[in-house]
mmCIF file of N, CA and C in Angstrom:
data_model
loop_
_atom_site.group_PDB
_atom_site.id
_atom_site.type_symbol
_atom_site.label_atom_id
_atom_site.label_comp_id
_atom_site.label_asym_id
_atom_site.label_seq_id
_atom_site.Cartn_x
_atom_site.Cartn_y
_atom_site.Cartn_z
ATOM 1 N N UNK A 20 1.014 -1.203 0.010
ATOM 2 C CA UNK A 20 0.079 -0.088 0.125
ATOM 3 C C UNK A 20 0.946 1.485 -0.036
ATOM 4 N N UNK A 21 1.752 1.375 0.726
ATOM 5 C CA UNK A 21 3.006 2.458 1.002
ATOM 6 C C UNK A 21 3.475 2.617 -0.602
ATOM 7 N N UNK A 22 4.107 1.485 -1.416
ATOM 8 C CA UNK A 22 4.541 1.945 -2.485
ATOM 9 C C UNK A 22 3.545 2.511 -3.506
ATOM 10 N N UNK A 23 2.478 1.957 -3.658
ATOM 11 C CA UNK A 23 1.353 2.742 -4.184
ATOM 12 C C UNK A 23 1.187 4.162 -4.213
ATOM 13 N N UNK A 24 1.027 4.533 -2.910
ATOM 14 C CA UNK A 24 1.057 5.935 -2.508
ATOM 15 C C UNK A 24 1.961 6.751 -2.824
ATOM 16 N N UNK A 25 3.442 6.329 -2.546
ATOM 17 C CA UNK A 25 4.721 6.812 -3.398
ATOM 18 C C UNK A 25 4.603 7.186 -4.578
ATOM 19 N N UNK A 26 4.067 6.130 -5.484
ATOM 20 C CA UNK A 26 3.845 6.454 -6.969
ATOM 21 C C UNK A 26 3.090 6.990 -7.427
ATOM 22 N N UNK A 27 2.066 6.864 -7.152
ATOM 23 C CA UNK A 27 0.907 7.849 -7.301
ATOM 24 C C UNK A 27 1.319 9.574 -6.725
ATOM 25 N N UNK A 28 2.017 9.439 -5.590
ATOM 26 C CA UNK A 28 2.465 10.798 -5.357
ATOM 27 C C UNK A 28 3.618 11.529 -6.173
ATOM 28 N N UNK A 29 4.357 10.722 -6.702
ATOM 29 C CA UNK A 29 5.279 10.850 -7.402
ATOM 30 C C UNK A 29 4.817 11.392 -8.818
ATOM 31 N N UNK A 30 3.594 10.719 -9.429
ATOM 32 C CA UNK A 30 3.129 11.036 -10.414
ATOM 33 C C UNK A 30 2.207 12.186 -10.328
ATOM 34 N N UNK A 31 1.840 12.703 -9.498
ATOM 35 C CA UNK A 31 1.317 14.003 -9.699
ATOM 36 C C UNK A 31 2.119 15.190 -9.253
ATOM 37 N N UNK A 32 3.054 14.724 -8.352
ATOM 38 C CA UNK A 32 4.187 15.745 -9.048
ATOM 39 C C UNK A 32 4.750 16.016 -10.178
ATOM 40 N N UNK A 33 5.088 14.787 -10.700
ATOM 41 C CA UNK A 33 5.607 14.899 -11.927
ATOM 42 C C UNK A 33 4.547 15.894 -12.997
ATOM 43 N N UNK A 34 3.451 15.506 -12.762
ATOM 44 C CA UNK A 34 2.184 16.368 -13.509
ATOM 45 C C UNK A 34 1.985 17.648 -13.354
ATOM 46 N N UNK A 35 2.406 18.249 -11.889
ATOM 47 C CA UNK A 35 2.415 19.217 -11.637
ATOM 48 C C UNK A 35 3.494 20.171 -11.842
ATOM 49 N N UNK A 36 4.447 19.882 -11.982
ATOM 50 C CA UNK A 36 5.785 20.064 -12.586
ATOM 51 C C UNK A 36 5.727 20.535 -13.978
ATOM 52 N N UNK A 37 5.159 19.542 -15.068
ATOM 53 C CA UNK A 37 4.960 19.810 -16.551
ATOM 54 C C UNK A 37 4.123 20.840 -16.587
ATOM 55 N N UNK A 38 3.304 21.552 -15.561
ATOM 56 C CA UNK A 38 2.135 22.333 -15.894
ATOM 57 C C UNK A 38 2.835 23.761 -15.031
ATOM 58 N N UNK A 39 3.831 23.381 -14.738
ATOM 59 C CA UNK A 39 4.688 25.145 -14.519
ATOM 60 C C UNK A 39 5.191 25.911 -15.620
ATOM 61 N N UNK A 40 5.013 27.160 -15.572
ATOM 62 C CA UNK A 40 5.589 27.846 -16.876
ATOM 63 C C UNK A 40 6.687 28.315 -16.402
ATOM 64 N N UNK A 41 7.458 28.518 -17.275
ATOM 65 C CA UNK A 41 8.896 29.212 -17.037
ATOM 66 C C UNK A 41 9.016 30.635 -17.246
ATOM 67 N N UNK A 42 7.628 31.065 -17.652
ATOM 68 C CA UNK A 42 7.802 32.443 -17.723
ATOM 69 C C UNK A 42 7.644 33.141 -16.174
ATOM 70 N N UNK A 43 8.405 34.416 -16.481
ATOM 71 C CA UNK A 43 8.679 35.125 -14.908
ATOM 72 C C UNK A 43 7.859 36.659 -15.346
ATOM 73 N N UNK A 44 6.847 36.936 -14.474
ATOM 74 C CA UNK A 44 5.995 37.996 -14.656
ATOM 75 C C UNK A 44 6.852 39.030 -14.008
ATOM 76 N N UNK A 45 6.931 40.408 -14.948
ATOM 77 C CA UNK A 45 7.837 41.318 -14.977
ATOM 78 C C UNK A 45 7.441 42.241 -13.102
ATOM 79 N N UNK A 46 6.208 41.809 -12.800
ATOM 80 C CA UNK A 46 5.516 42.582 -11.416
ATOM 81 C C UNK A 46 6.392 41.717 -10.430
ATOM 82 N N UNK A 47 7.082 40.549 -10.792
ATOM 83 C CA UNK A 47 7.574 39.359 -9.912
ATOM 84 C C UNK A 47 9.197 39.946 -9.817
ATOM 85 N N UNK A 48 9.895 39.923 -10.546
ATOM 86 C CA UNK A 48 11.007 39.859 -10.884
ATOM 87 C C UNK A 48 11.777 40.339 -12.186
ATOM 88 N N UNK A 49 12.724 41.310 -12.167
ATOM 89 C CA UNK A 49 13.434 41.395 -13.291
ATOM 90 C C UNK A 49 14.411 40.300 -13.490
ATOM 91 N N UNK A 50 15.159 40.526 -14.810
ATOM 92 C CA UNK A 50 16.102 39.458 -14.718
ATOM 93 C C UNK A 50 17.339 40.627 -14.933
ATOM 94 N N UNK A 51 18.558 39.953 -14.373
ATOM 95 C CA UNK A 51 19.831 40.569 -14.393
ATOM 96 C C UNK A 51 20.114 41.659 -15.573
ATOM 97 N N UNK A 52 20.539 42.713 -15.227
ATOM 98 C CA UNK A 52 20.807 43.964 -15.937
ATOM 99 C C UNK A 52 21.949 43.400 -17.382
ATOM 100 N N UNK A 53 21.547 43.744 -18.179
ATOM 101 C CA UNK A 53 22.090 43.341 -19.335
ATOM 102 C C UNK A 53 22.162 41.448 -20.147
ATOM 103 N N UNK A 54 21.449 40.871 -19.139
ATOM 104 C CA UNK A 54 20.918 39.161 -19.707
ATOM 105 C C UNK A 54 19.824 39.513 -20.809
ATOM 106 N N UNK A 55 20.571 38.532 -21.651
ATOM 107 C CA UNK A 55 19.667 38.261 -22.938
ATOM 108 C C UNK A 55 18.728 37.267 -22.586
ATOM 109 N N UNK A 56 17.485 37.356 -22.869
ATOM 110 C CA UNK A 56 16.363 36.766 -22.226
ATOM 111 C C UNK A 56 15.075 36.778 -23.267
ATOM 112 N N UNK A 57 14.256 35.866 -23.484
ATOM 113 C CA UNK A 57 13.232 35.581 -23.934
ATOM 114 C C UNK A 57 12.162 36.654 -23.297
ATOM 115 N N UNK A 58 11.473 37.667 -23.891
ATOM 116 C CA UNK A 58 10.128 38.074 -23.616
ATOM 117 C C UNK A 58 9.110 38.225 -24.600
ATOM 118 N N UNK A 59 7.665 38.431 -23.506
ATOM 119 C CA UNK A 59 6.485 38.453 -24.370
ATOM 120 C C UNK A 59 5.865 39.403 -23.976
ATOM 121 N N UNK A 60 5.240 39.975 -24.738
ATOM 122 C CA UNK A 60 4.343 41.515 -24.739
ATOM 123 C C UNK A 60 2.584 40.828 -24.209
ATOM 124 N N UNK A 61 2.216 42.090 -23.861
ATOM 125 C CA UNK A 61 0.601 42.038 -23.686
ATOM 126 C C UNK A 61 -0.276 41.689 -24.977
ATOM 127 N N UNK A 62 0.122 41.603 -26.023
ATOM 128 C CA UNK A 62 -0.191 41.334 -27.530
ATOM 129 C C UNK A 62 0.224 40.038 -27.691
ATOM 130 N N UNK A 63 0.711 39.484 -26.943
ATOM 131 C CA UNK A 63 1.410 37.870 -27.365
ATOM 132 C C UNK A 63 2.772 37.710 -27.961
ATOM 133 N N UNK A 64 3.163 38.259 -28.483
ATOM 134 C CA UNK A 64 4.233 38.233 -29.567
ATOM 135 C C UNK A 64 5.628 37.861 -28.282
ATOM 136 N N UNK A 65 6.569 37.136 -29.032
ATOM 137 C CA UNK A 65 7.928 37.001 -28.134
ATOM 138 C C UNK A 65 9.053 37.168 -29.098
ATOM 139 N N UNK A 66 9.788 37.419 -28.407
ATOM 140 C CA UNK A 66 11.261 37.908 -29.012
ATOM 141 C C UNK A 66 12.323 37.953 -28.035
ATOM 142 N N UNK A 67 13.617 38.138 -28.421
ATOM 143 C CA UNK A 67 14.936 38.305 -27.785
ATOM 144 C C UNK A 67 15.097 39.581 -27.320
ATOM 145 N N UNK A 68 15.512 39.754 -26.137
ATOM 146 C CA UNK A 68 15.761 41.016 -25.301
ATOM 147 C C UNK A 68 16.866 41.040 -24.174
ATOM 148 N N UNK A 69 16.828 42.447 -24.115
ATOM 149 C CA UNK A 69 17.622 42.305 -22.589
ATOM 150 C C UNK A 69 17.309 43.643 -21.883
ATOM 151 N N UNK A 70 17.965 43.642 -20.526
ATOM 152 C CA UNK A 70 17.188 44.539 -19.679
ATOM 153 C C UNK A 70 18.294 46.030 -19.591
ATOM 154 N N UNK A 71 17.706 46.633 -20.085
ATOM 155 C CA UNK A 71 18.762 48.029 -20.395
ATOM 156 C C UNK A 71 18.915 48.765 -19.037
ATOM 157 N N UNK A 72 19.037 48.470 -17.720
ATOM 158 C CA UNK A 72 18.987 49.043 -16.729
ATOM 159 C C UNK A 72 17.255 48.929 -16.175
ATOM 160 N N UNK A 73 16.963 48.918 -14.780
ATOM 161 C CA UNK A 73 15.709 48.816 -14.337
ATOM 162 C C UNK A 73 14.837 49.928 -14.824
ATOM 163 N N UNK A 74 15.179 50.903 -15.067
ATOM 164 C CA UNK A 74 14.364 52.190 -15.119
ATOM 165 C C UNK A 74 14.191 52.059 -16.685
ATOM 166 N N UNK A 75 15.248 52.281 -17.655
ATOM 167 C CA UNK A 75 15.137 51.960 -19.076
ATOM 168 C C UNK A 75 14.360 51.237 -19.425
ATOM 169 N N UNK A 76 14.003 50.212 -19.138
ATOM 170 C CA UNK A 76 13.168 49.419 -19.806
ATOM 171 C C UNK A 76 14.409 48.105 -20.415
ATOM 172 N N UNK A 77 13.403 47.082 -21.257
ATOM 173 C CA UNK A 77 14.261 45.821 -22.138
ATOM 174 C C UNK A 77 14.118 46.549 -23.379
ATOM 175 N N UNK A 78 15.258 46.124 -24.042
ATOM 176 C CA UNK A 78 15.692 46.398 -25.344
ATOM 177 C C UNK A 78 15.472 45.150 -26.301
ATOM 178 N N UNK A 79 14.635 45.200 -27.189
ATOM 179 C CA UNK A 79 14.024 44.306 -28.013
ATOM 180 C C UNK A 79 15.051 44.040 -29.153
ATOM 181 N N UNK A 80 15.246 42.912 -29.937
ATOM 182 C CA UNK A 80 16.256 43.254 -30.842
ATOM 183 C C UNK A 80 15.258 43.053 -32.336
ATOM 184 N N UNK A 81 15.220 44.180 -32.976
ATOM 185 C CA UNK A 81 14.370 44.118 -34.293
ATOM 186 C C UNK A 81 13.894 45.261 -34.556
ATOM 187 N N UNK A 82 12.464 45.103 -34.861
ATOM 188 C CA UNK A 82 11.559 46.124 -35.444
ATOM 189 C C UNK A 82 11.151 46.903 -34.508
ATOM 190 N N UNK A 83 10.128 47.902 -34.685
ATOM 191 C CA UNK A 83 9.648 48.753 -33.705
ATOM 192 C C UNK A 83 8.932 47.608 -32.946
ATOM 193 N N UNK A 84 9.464 47.428 -31.504
ATOM 194 C CA UNK A 84 9.026 46.517 -30.791
ATOM 195 C C UNK A 84 7.745 46.870 -30.059
ATOM 196 N N UNK A 85 7.378 48.203 -29.551
ATOM 197 C CA UNK A 85 6.446 48.565 -28.856
ATOM 198 C C UNK A 85 5.079 48.363 -29.918
ATOM 199 N N UNK A 86 4.881 48.366 -31.062
ATOM 200 C CA UNK A 86 3.728 48.147 -31.851
ATOM 201 C C UNK A 86 3.724 46.968 -32.328
ATOM 202 N N UNK A 87 4.544 45.899 -31.743
ATOM 203 C CA UNK A 87 4.413 44.523 -32.105
ATOM 204 C C UNK A 87 3.885 44.038 -30.796
ATOM 205 N N UNK A 88 4.671 44.265 -29.792
ATOM 206 C CA UNK A 88 4.655 43.528 -28.265
ATOM 207 C C UNK A 88 3.742 44.439 -27.455
ATOM 208 N N UNK A 89 3.590 45.532 -27.506
ATOM 209 C CA UNK A 89 3.022 46.510 -26.268
ATOM 210 C C UNK A 89 3.909 46.569 -25.059
ATOM 211 N N UNK A 90 3.375 46.744 -24.347
ATOM 212 C CA UNK A 90 4.338 46.423 -23.141
ATOM 213 C C UNK A 90 4.653 45.002 -22.685
ATOM 214 N N UNK A 91 6.126 44.997 -22.302
ATOM 215 C CA UNK A 91 6.455 43.505 -21.751
ATOM 216 C C UNK A 91 5.768 43.028 -20.841
ATOM 217 N N UNK A 92 5.732 42.023 -20.766
ATOM 218 C CA UNK A 92 4.752 41.464 -19.299
ATOM 219 C C UNK A 92 5.652 40.314 -18.559
ATOM 220 N N UNK A 93 6.433 39.439 -19.526
ATOM 221 C CA UNK A 93 6.824 38.176 -18.950
ATOM 222 C C UNK A 93 8.108 37.959 -19.791
ATOM 223 N N UNK A 94 8.984 37.290 -19.159
ATOM 224 C CA UNK A 94 10.347 37.137 -19.549
ATOM 225 C C UNK A 94 11.072 35.739 -18.746
ATOM 226 N N UNK A 95 11.819 35.055 -19.571
ATOM 227 C CA UNK A 95 12.365 33.892 -19.123
ATOM 228 C C UNK A 95 14.068 33.948 -19.580
ATOM 229 N N UNK A 96 14.563 32.935 -19.141
ATOM 230 C CA UNK A 96 15.936 32.756 -19.421
ATOM 231 C C UNK A 96 15.862 32.096 -20.507
ATOM 232 N N UNK A 97 16.822 32.277 -21.745
ATOM 233 C CA UNK A 97 17.057 31.710 -22.739
ATOM 234 C C UNK A 97 17.477 30.021 -22.495
ATOM 235 N N UNK A 98 16.550 28.942 -23.067
ATOM 236 C CA UNK A 98 17.448 27.568 -22.359
ATOM 237 C C UNK A 98 18.767 27.110 -23.009
ATOM 238 N N UNK A 99 19.436 26.509 -22.179
ATOM 239 C CA UNK A 99 20.706 26.068 -22.388
ATOM 240 C C UNK A 99 20.217 24.656 -23.579
ATOM 241 N N UNK A 100 20.973 24.909 -24.835
ATOM 242 C CA UNK A 100 20.685 23.703 -25.793
ATOM 243 C C UNK A 100 21.263 22.919 -25.537
ATOM 244 N N UNK A 101 22.163 22.588 -24.325
ATOM 245 C CA UNK A 101 23.195 21.597 -24.083
ATOM 246 C C UNK A 101 22.432 20.721 -23.306
ATOM 247 N N UNK A 102 21.053 20.892 -22.646
ATOM 248 C CA UNK A 102 20.398 19.957 -21.803
ATOM 249 C C UNK A 102 19.601 19.095 -22.416
#
């Protein structure tokens, strides 16, 4: 009976972890200054960007980002391709 409970708990924990989003809200915290990260805007677009000082905001590579993304709402570290 104990082994069944352990397996059920492990499976539930694995399912919970799989549903966790890697996106971090900019309201929770910001990336380190100058770290290149993935960002997501209020209009749903995604891009690569870096934080140019807490008060200067994100610098998004490419076109006029504000028209495409609106305000940046979330960010996440770029996944390591070696993993």
